PDB file of C-alpha atoms in Angstrom:
ATOM      1  CA  UNK A  21     -13.893 -43.959 -45.305  1.00  0.00           C
ATOM      2  CA  UNK A  22     -12.546 -43.800 -48.863  1.00  0.00           C
ATOM      3  CA  UNK A  23     -14.674 -42.392 -51.647  1.00  0.00           C
ATOM      4  CA  UNK A  24     -16.264 -45.170 -53.711  1.00  0.00           C
ATOM      5  CA  UNK A  25     -16.049 -44.482 -57.433  1.00  0.00           C
ATOM      6  CA  UNK A  26     -18.220 -46.541 -59.788  1.00  0.00           C
ATOM      7  CA  UNK A  27     -16.996 -46.303 -63.361  1.00  0.00           C
ATOM      8  CA  UNK A  28     -16.192 -47.850 -66.720  1.00  0.00           C
ATOM      9  CA  UNK A  29     -13.213 -46.397 -68.576  1.00  0.00           C
ATOM     10  CA  UNK A  30     -15.005 -46.883 -71.885  1.00  0.00           C
ATOM     11  CA  UNK A  31     -17.112 -43.909 -70.760  1.00  0.00           C
ATOM     12  CA  UNK A  32     -15.690 -40.494 -71.611  1.00  0.00           C
ATOM     13  CA  UNK A  33     -16.846 -38.720 -68.403  1.00  0.00           C
ATOM     14  CA  UNK A  34     -15.594 -41.659 -66.335  1.00  0.00           C
ATOM     15  CA  UNK A  35     -12.130 -41.281 -67.840  1.00  0.00           C
ATOM     16  CA  UNK A  36     -12.121 -37.536 -67.185  1.00  0.00           C
ATOM     17  CA  UNK A  37     -13.157 -38.018 -63.560  1.00  0.00           C
ATOM     18  CA  UNK A  38     -10.616 -40.837 -63.112  1.00  0.00           C
ATOM     19  CA  UNK A  39      -7.811 -38.547 -64.328  1.00  0.00           C
ATOM     20  CA  UNK A  40      -9.069 -35.708 -62.128  1.00  0.00           C
ATOM     21  CA  UNK A  41      -9.081 -37.896 -59.013  1.00  0.00           C
ATOM     22  CA  UNK A  42      -5.577 -39.166 -59.679  1.00  0.00           C
ATOM     23  CA  UNK A  43      -4.072 -35.788 -60.586  1.00  0.00           C
ATOM     24  CA  UNK A  44      -5.475 -34.182 -57.445  1.00  0.00           C
ATOM     25  CA  UNK A  45      -4.509 -37.062 -55.141  1.00  0.00           C
ATOM     26  CA  UNK A  46      -8.069 -37.694 -54.004  1.00  0.00           C
ATOM     27  CA  UNK A  47      -8.126 -41.213 -52.506  1.00  0.00           C
ATOM     28  CA  UNK A  48     -10.844 -43.510 -53.805  1.00  0.00           C
ATOM     29  CA  UNK A  49     -11.916 -47.114 -54.048  1.00  0.00           C
ATOM     30  CA  UNK A  50     -12.532 -47.881 -57.698  1.00  0.00           C
ATOM     31  CA  UNK A  51     -15.464 -50.181 -58.485  1.00  0.00           C
ATOM     32  CA  UNK A  52     -15.762 -51.056 -62.152  1.00  0.00           C
ATOM     33  CA  UNK A  53     -19.207 -51.309 -63.730  1.00  0.00           C
ATOM     34  CA  UNK A  54     -18.852 -53.095 -67.076  1.00  0.00           C
ATOM     35  CA  UNK A  55     -21.300 -51.429 -69.441  1.00  0.00           C
ATOM     36  CA  UNK A  56     -20.589 -54.028 -72.130  1.00  0.00           C
ATOM     37  CA  UNK A  57     -21.916 -56.739 -69.773  1.00  0.00           C
ATOM     38  CA  UNK A  58     -24.942 -54.735 -68.701  1.00  0.00           C
ATOM     39  CA  UNK A  59     -23.743 -54.427 -65.109  1.00  0.00           C
ATOM     40  CA  UNK A  60     -25.187 -50.902 -65.004  1.00  0.00           C
ATOM     41  CA  UNK A  61     -28.668 -52.437 -65.387  1.00  0.00           C
ATOM     42  CA  UNK A  62     -28.279 -54.971 -62.591  1.00  0.00           C
ATOM     43  CA  UNK A  63     -30.344 -54.530 -59.429  1.00  0.00           C
ATOM     44  CA  UNK A  64     -27.391 -53.754 -57.153  1.00  0.00           C
ATOM     45  CA  UNK A  65     -26.307 -50.831 -59.322  1.00  0.00           C
ATOM     46  CA  UNK A  66     -29.824 -49.606 -60.128  1.00  0.00           C
ATOM     47  CA  UNK A  67     -30.456 -49.254 -56.387  1.00  0.00           C
ATOM     48  CA  UNK A  68     -27.422 -46.988 -56.235  1.00  0.00           C
ATOM     49  CA  UNK A  69     -28.065 -45.107 -59.478  1.00  0.00           C
ATOM     50  CA  UNK A  70     -31.629 -45.436 -60.823  1.00  0.00           C
ATOM     51  CA  UNK A  71     -30.526 -43.802 -64.094  1.00  0.00           C
ATOM     52  CA  UNK A  72     -28.259 -46.846 -64.728  1.00  0.00           C
ATOM     53  CA  UNK A  73     -25.410 -44.651 -65.914  1.00  0.00           C
ATOM     54  CA  UNK A  74     -21.802 -44.090 -64.915  1.00  0.00           C
ATOM     55  CA  UNK A  75     -20.057 -42.463 -63.145  1.00  0.00           C
ATOM     56  CA  UNK A  76     -21.455 -42.552 -59.621  1.00  0.00           C
ATOM     57  CA  UNK A  77     -19.762 -41.797 -56.314  1.00  0.00           C
ATOM     58  CA  UNK A  78     -20.605 -42.832 -52.767  1.00  0.00           C
ATOM     59  CA  UNK A  79     -18.876 -40.513 -50.321  1.00  0.00           C
ATOM     60  CA  UNK A  80     -19.565 -42.007 -46.903  1.00  0.00           C
ATOM     61  CA  UNK A  81     -23.217 -42.598 -47.742  1.00  0.00           C
ATOM     62  CA  UNK A  82     -23.678 -39.475 -49.868  1.00  0.00           C
ATOM     63  CA  UNK A  83     -24.449 -40.833 -53.334  1.00  0.00           C
ATOM     64  CA  UNK A  84     -24.071 -38.527 -56.323  1.00  0.00           C
ATOM     65  CA  UNK A  85     -24.579 -39.098 -60.036  1.00  0.00           C
ATOM     66  CA  UNK A  86     -23.693 -36.966 -63.092  1.00  0.00           C
ATOM     67  CA  UNK A  87     -20.051 -36.223 -63.844  1.00  0.00           C
ATOM     68  CA  UNK A  88     -20.268 -32.409 -63.735  1.00  0.00           C
ATOM     69  CA  UNK A  89     -22.021 -32.440 -60.360  1.00  0.00           C
ATOM     70  CA  UNK A  90     -19.428 -34.897 -59.050  1.00  0.00           C
ATOM     71  CA  UNK A  91     -16.507 -32.810 -60.297  1.00  0.00           C
ATOM     72  CA  UNK A  92     -17.939 -29.648 -58.762  1.00  0.00           C
ATOM     73  CA  UNK A  93     -18.624 -31.397 -55.432  1.00  0.00           C
ATOM     74  CA  UNK A  94     -15.121 -32.873 -55.204  1.00  0.00           C
ATOM     75  CA  UNK A  95     -13.531 -29.569 -56.198  1.00  0.00           C
ATOM     76  CA  UNK A  96     -15.294 -27.808 -53.341  1.00  0.00           C
ATOM     77  CA  UNK A  97     -14.809 -30.532 -50.761  1.00  0.00           C
ATOM     78  CA  UNK A  98     -11.092 -30.991 -51.380  1.00  0.00           C
ATOM     79  CA  UNK A  99     -10.386 -27.328 -52.096  1.00  0.00           C
ATOM     80  CA  UNK A 100      -8.496 -28.182 -55.250  1.00  0.00           C
ATOM     81  CA  UNK A 101      -6.467 -25.478 -57.068  1.00  0.00           C
ATOM     82  CA  UNK A 102      -8.832 -22.944 -58.582  1.00  0.00           C
ATOM     83  CA  UNK A 103      -7.673 -23.435 -62.163  1.00  0.00           C
ATOM     84  CA  UNK A 104      -9.341 -26.872 -62.226  1.00  0.00           C
ATOM     85  CA  UNK A 105     -12.836 -25.628 -61.426  1.00  0.00           C
ATOM     86  CA  UNK A 106     -12.830 -21.799 -61.097  1.00  0.00           C
ATOM     87  CA  UNK A 107     -14.621 -20.500 -58.012  1.00  0.00           C
ATOM     88  CA  UNK A 108     -12.910 -17.235 -57.038  1.00  0.00           C
ATOM     89  CA  UNK A 109     -13.349 -15.284 -60.290  1.00  0.00           C
ATOM     90  CA  UNK A 110     -16.976 -15.122 -61.397  1.00  0.00           C
ATOM     91  CA  UNK A 111     -16.062 -14.453 -65.047  1.00  0.00           C
ATOM     92  CA  UNK A 112     -13.692 -17.426 -65.223  1.00  0.00           C
ATOM     93  CA  UNK A 113     -16.306 -19.542 -63.511  1.00  0.00           C
ATOM     94  CA  UNK A 114     -18.938 -18.483 -66.039  1.00  0.00           C
ATOM     95  CA  UNK A 115     -16.655 -19.253 -69.003  1.00  0.00           C
ATOM     96  CA  UNK A 116     -15.875 -22.656 -67.543  1.00  0.00           C
ATOM     97  CA  UNK A 117     -19.548 -23.401 -66.940  1.00  0.00           C
ATOM     98  CA  UNK A 118     -20.328 -22.229 -70.460  1.00  0.00           C
ATOM     99  CA  UNK A 119     -18.174 -24.997 -71.914  1.00  0.00           C
ATOM    100  CA  UNK A 120     -19.541 -27.612 -69.521  1.00  0.00           C
ATOM    101  CA  UNK A 121     -23.107 -26.798 -70.606  1.00  0.00           C
ATOM    102  CA  UNK A 122     -22.218 -26.517 -74.298  1.00  0.00           C
ATOM    103  CA  UNK A 123     -20.369 -29.798 -74.583  1.00  0.00           C
ATOM    104  CA  UNK A 124     -23.345 -32.065 -73.820  1.00  0.00           C
ATOM    105  CA  UNK A 125     -25.296 -31.295 -76.991  1.00  0.00           C
ATOM    106  CA  UNK A 126     -22.307 -30.632 -79.222  1.00  0.00           C
ATOM    107  CA  UNK A 127     -18.979 -32.418 -79.034  1.00  0.00           C
ATOM    108  CA  UNK A 128     -20.305 -35.100 -76.661  1.00  0.00           C
ATOM    109  CA  UNK A 129     -23.495 -35.859 -78.565  1.00  0.00           C
ATOM    110  CA  UNK A 130     -21.989 -35.782 -82.043  1.00  0.00           C
ATOM    111  CA  UNK A 131     -18.735 -37.580 -81.304  1.00  0.00           C
ATOM    112  CA  UNK A 132     -20.544 -40.243 -79.284  1.00  0.00           C
ATOM    113  CA  UNK A 133     -22.961 -40.896 -82.127  1.00  0.00           C
ATOM    114  CA  UNK A 134     -20.101 -41.405 -84.588  1.00  0.00           C
ATOM    115  CA  UNK A 135     -18.710 -44.046 -82.214  1.00  0.00           C
ATOM    116  CA  UNK A 136     -22.150 -45.572 -81.625  1.00  0.00           C
ATOM    117  CA  UNK A 137     -22.937 -45.934 -85.318  1.00  0.00           C
ATOM    118  CA  UNK A 138     -19.524 -47.317 -86.248  1.00  0.00           C
ATOM    119  CA  UNK A 139     -18.962 -49.675 -83.322  1.00  0.00           C
ATOM    120  CA  UNK A 140     -21.748 -50.150 -80.772  1.00  0.00           C
ATOM    121  CA  UNK A 141     -24.908 -50.394 -82.898  1.00  0.00           C
ATOM    122  CA  UNK A 142     -23.517 -52.735 -85.619  1.00  0.00           C
ATOM    123  CA  UNK A 143     -22.147 -55.097 -82.950  1.00  0.00           C
ATOM    124  CA  UNK A 144     -25.291 -55.020 -80.832  1.00  0.00           C
ATOM    125  CA  UNK A 145     -27.687 -55.540 -83.756  1.00  0.00           C
ATOM    126  CA  UNK A 146     -25.340 -57.535 -86.012  1.00  0.00           C
ATOM    127  CA  UNK A 147     -26.127 -55.140 -88.828  1.00  0.00           C
ATOM    128  CA  UNK A 148     -24.091 -53.179 -91.326  1.00  0.00           C
ATOM    129  CA  UNK A 149     -22.917 -49.656 -90.587  1.00  0.00           C
ATOM    130  CA  UNK A 150     -25.438 -46.934 -91.422  1.00  0.00           C
ATOM    131  CA  UNK A 151     -23.121 -44.713 -93.450  1.00  0.00           C
ATOM    132  CA  UNK A 152     -25.662 -41.891 -93.763  1.00  0.00           C
ATOM    133  CA  UNK A 153     -25.814 -41.572 -89.986  1.00  0.00           C
ATOM    134  CA  UNK A 154     -22.026 -41.715 -89.725  1.00  0.00           C
ATOM    135  CA  UNK A 155     -21.733 -38.967 -92.328  1.00  0.00           C
ATOM    136  CA  UNK A 156     -24.377 -36.854 -90.567  1.00  0.00           C
ATOM    137  CA  UNK A 157     -22.713 -37.011 -87.148  1.00  0.00           C
ATOM    138  CA  UNK A 158     -19.205 -36.723 -88.598  1.00  0.00           C
ATOM    139  CA  UNK A 159     -20.186 -33.437 -90.223  1.00  0.00           C
ATOM    140  CA  UNK A 160     -21.695 -32.222 -86.927  1.00  0.00           C
ATOM    141  CA  UNK A 161     -18.569 -33.336 -85.047  1.00  0.00           C
ATOM    142  CA  UNK A 162     -16.351 -31.319 -87.390  1.00  0.00           C
ATOM    143  CA  UNK A 163     -18.531 -28.291 -86.736  1.00  0.00           C
ATOM    144  CA  UNK A 164     -18.205 -28.804 -82.970  1.00  0.00           C
ATOM    145  CA  UNK A 165     -14.427 -29.157 -83.297  1.00  0.00           C
ATOM    146  CA  UNK A 166     -14.282 -25.888 -85.219  1.00  0.00           C
ATOM    147  CA  UNK A 167     -16.246 -24.187 -82.440  1.00  0.00           C
ATOM    148  CA  UNK A 168     -13.768 -25.517 -79.880  1.00  0.00           C
ATOM    149  CA  UNK A 169     -11.045 -23.860 -81.929  1.00  0.00           C
ATOM    150  CA  UNK A 170     -12.668 -20.546 -82.816  1.00  0.00           C
ATOM    151  CA  UNK A 171     -14.750 -19.890 -79.698  1.00  0.00           C
ATOM    152  CA  UNK A 172     -13.402 -21.767 -76.696  1.00  0.00           C
ATOM    153  CA  UNK A 173      -9.679 -21.918 -77.454  1.00  0.00           C
ATOM    154  CA  UNK A 174      -9.615 -18.689 -79.446  1.00  0.00           C
ATOM    155  CA  UNK A 175      -5.821 -18.390 -79.195  1.00  0.00           C
ATOM    156  CA  UNK A 176      -5.553 -19.717 -75.619  1.00  0.00           C
ATOM    157  CA  UNK A 177      -3.526 -22.761 -74.570  1.00  0.00           C
ATOM    158  CA  UNK A 178      -6.496 -24.380 -72.850  1.00  0.00           C
ATOM    159  CA  UNK A 179     -10.265 -24.169 -73.192  1.00  0.00           C
ATOM    160  CA  UNK A 180     -10.801 -21.739 -70.324  1.00  0.00           C
ATOM    161  CA  UNK A 181      -7.462 -19.976 -69.979  1.00  0.00           C
ATOM    162  CA  UNK A 182      -3.756 -20.626 -69.721  1.00  0.00           C
ATOM    163  CA  UNK A 183      -4.007 -23.525 -67.262  1.00  0.00           C
ATOM    164  CA  UNK A 184      -5.625 -26.922 -67.566  1.00  0.00           C
ATOM    165  CA  UNK A 185      -9.151 -27.275 -66.185  1.00  0.00           C
ATOM    166  CA  UNK A 186     -11.898 -29.860 -65.815  1.00  0.00           C
ATOM    167  CA  UNK A 187     -13.213 -28.634 -69.186  1.00  0.00           C
ATOM    168  CA  UNK A 188      -9.993 -29.780 -70.870  1.00  0.00           C
ATOM    169  CA  UNK A 189     -10.221 -33.244 -69.332  1.00  0.00           C
ATOM    170  CA  UNK A 190     -13.809 -33.665 -70.488  1.00  0.00           C
ATOM    171  CA  UNK A 191     -13.066 -32.272 -73.942  1.00  0.00           C
ATOM    172  CA  UNK A 192     -10.026 -34.482 -74.419  1.00  0.00           C
ATOM    173  CA  UNK A 193     -11.849 -37.641 -73.394  1.00  0.00           C
ATOM    174  CA  UNK A 194     -14.713 -36.912 -75.783  1.00  0.00           C
ATOM    175  CA  UNK A 195     -12.327 -36.497 -78.709  1.00  0.00           C
ATOM    176  CA  UNK A 196     -10.382 -39.618 -77.799  1.00  0.00           C
ATOM    177  CA  UNK A 197     -13.563 -41.651 -78.233  1.00  0.00           C
ATOM    178  CA  UNK A 198     -13.119 -40.923 -81.931  1.00  0.00           C
ATOM    179  CA  UNK A 199      -9.747 -42.686 -81.784  1.00  0.00           C
ATOM    180  CA  UNK A 200     -11.547 -45.851 -80.707  1.00  0.00           C
ATOM    181  CA  UNK A 201     -13.407 -45.973 -84.036  1.00  0.00           C
ATOM    182  CA  UNK A 202     -10.452 -44.747 -86.120  1.00  0.00           C
ATOM    183  CA  UNK A 203     -12.081 -41.356 -86.757  1.00  0.00           C
ATOM    184  CA  UNK A 204      -9.495 -39.101 -85.110  1.00  0.00           C
ATOM    185  CA  UNK A 205      -9.168 -37.282 -88.438  1.00  0.00           C
ATOM    186  CA  UNK A 206     -12.361 -35.435 -87.463  1.00  0.00           C
ATOM    187  CA  UNK A 207     -10.388 -33.397 -84.931  1.00  0.00           C
ATOM    188  CA  UNK A 208      -6.801 -33.808 -86.128  1.00  0.00           C
ATOM    189  CA  UNK A 209      -7.609 -31.955 -89.347  1.00  0.00           C
ATOM    190  CA  UNK A 210      -7.976 -28.843 -87.188  1.00  0.00           C
ATOM    191  CA  UNK A 211      -4.392 -27.888 -86.340  1.00  0.00           C
ATOM    192  CA  UNK A 212      -5.215 -25.742 -83.311  1.00  0.00           C
ATOM    193  CA  UNK A 213      -7.357 -28.452 -81.767  1.00  0.00           C
ATOM    194  CA  UNK A 214      -4.734 -31.098 -82.560  1.00  0.00           C
ATOM    195  CA  UNK A 215      -2.089 -29.032 -80.753  1.00  0.00           C
ATOM    196  CA  UNK A 216      -4.434 -28.480 -77.806  1.00  0.00           C
ATOM    197  CA  UNK A 217      -4.975 -32.242 -77.526  1.00  0.00           C
ATOM    198  CA  UNK A 218      -1.206 -32.745 -77.447  1.00  0.00           C
ATOM    199  CA  UNK A 219      -0.841 -30.130 -74.680  1.00  0.00           C
ATOM    200  CA  UNK A 220      -3.524 -31.716 -72.530  1.00  0.00           C
ATOM    201  CA  UNK A 221      -2.051 -35.202 -72.965  1.00  0.00           C
ATOM    202  CA  UNK A 222       1.422 -33.899 -72.083  1.00  0.00           C
ATOM    203  CA  UNK A 223      -0.022 -32.246 -68.965  1.00  0.00           C
ATOM    204  CA  UNK A 224      -1.742 -35.458 -67.903  1.00  0.00           C
ATOM    205  CA  UNK A 225       1.384 -37.550 -68.443  1.00  0.00           C
ATOM    206  CA  UNK A 226       1.255 -41.342 -67.856  1.00  0.00           C
ATOM    207  CA  UNK A 227      -2.349 -41.081 -66.679  1.00  0.00           C
ATOM    208  CA  UNK A 228      -3.394 -40.657 -70.298  1.00  0.00           C
ATOM    209  CA  UNK A 229      -2.309 -44.171 -71.243  1.00  0.00           C
ATOM    210  CA  UNK A 230      -3.559 -45.600 -67.954  1.00  0.00           C
ATOM    211  CA  UNK A 231      -7.037 -44.193 -68.466  1.00  0.00           C
ATOM    212  CA  UNK A 232      -7.251 -44.965 -72.196  1.00  0.00           C
ATOM    213  CA  UNK A 233      -6.154 -48.616 -72.295  1.00  0.00           C
ATOM    214  CA  UNK A 234      -9.644 -49.817 -73.212  1.00  0.00           C
ATOM    215  CA  UNK A 235      -9.948 -47.133 -75.924  1.00  0.00           C
ATOM    216  CA  UNK A 236      -6.760 -48.447 -77.547  1.00  0.00           C
ATOM    217  CA  UNK A 237      -8.081 -52.000 -77.219  1.00  0.00           C
ATOM    218  CA  UNK A 238     -11.312 -51.121 -79.013  1.00  0.00           C
ATOM    219  CA  UNK A 239      -9.335 -49.312 -81.694  1.00  0.00           C
ATOM    220  CA  UNK A 240      -7.262 -52.455 -82.329  1.00  0.00           C
ATOM    221  CA  UNK A 241     -10.478 -54.468 -82.652  1.00  0.00           C
ATOM    222  CA  UNK A 242     -11.981 -51.952 -85.096  1.00  0.00           C
ATOM    223  CA  UNK A 243      -8.800 -51.938 -87.207  1.00  0.00           C
ATOM    224  CA  UNK A 244      -8.913 -55.741 -87.454  1.00  0.00           C
ATOM    225  CA  UNK A 245     -12.589 -55.631 -88.423  1.00  0.00           C
ATOM    226  CA  UNK A 246     -11.882 -53.002 -91.082  1.00  0.00           C
ATOM    227  CA  UNK A 247      -8.991 -55.037 -92.458  1.00  0.00           C
ATOM    228  CA  UNK A 248     -11.185 -58.155 -92.637  1.00  0.00           C
ATOM    229  CA  UNK A 249     -13.796 -56.205 -94.631  1.00  0.00           C
ATOM    230  CA  UNK A 250     -11.277 -55.192 -97.282  1.00  0.00           C
ATOM    231  CA  UNK A 251     -11.587 -57.127-100.576  1.00  0.00           C
ATOM    232  CA  UNK A 252      -8.854 -59.700-101.144  1.00  0.00           C
ATOM    233  CA  UNK A 253      -6.697 -58.906-104.179  1.00  0.00           C
TER     234      UNK A 253
END
């Protein structure tokens, strides 16, 4: 029985897990849960995932939520190459876990809130953008980006060593959410991080575009909205 994967590619962790599944040839049945339509709050999905979040997997009746737990489970079950989710070297494993714990309240929180305040909240409430909140979370995002550079990369090609890992997929997808709201400058201004992003995308290959179609679509929408707001000369 194929793994059932419930996801929405507008979600950063969903994109990371989607890329991971494809790159490691793990067969799955993809079931899209459209967050924009509130499908995650419908009864059928709430019965599966009471937290009403994505991603979720159903592996032959074993239901698991939370992207990190899912990635760890699949890494163990399918015995994927160790560089993806280190298991053999306790120090490498600890460094990898360090990033996975750090990211939630740093690059994920801050970058997500920039996107929320520029795109999601104004559209949902039909209100103007709260520029003070955007400035606050943009500043925090820049700080998180600098920590990615100085602490996690620290001269390495990838976040946890010289080979791509789950941490890189998650980190990339968080930063690409900034592209959706035309705020990629927040990470591109850091040359080391910009080069790291390019390396990860090159490693992923065509899967980058495949997994980020909706991000590009939202970006196009935001650009049109920004152009419409410009004063006519």
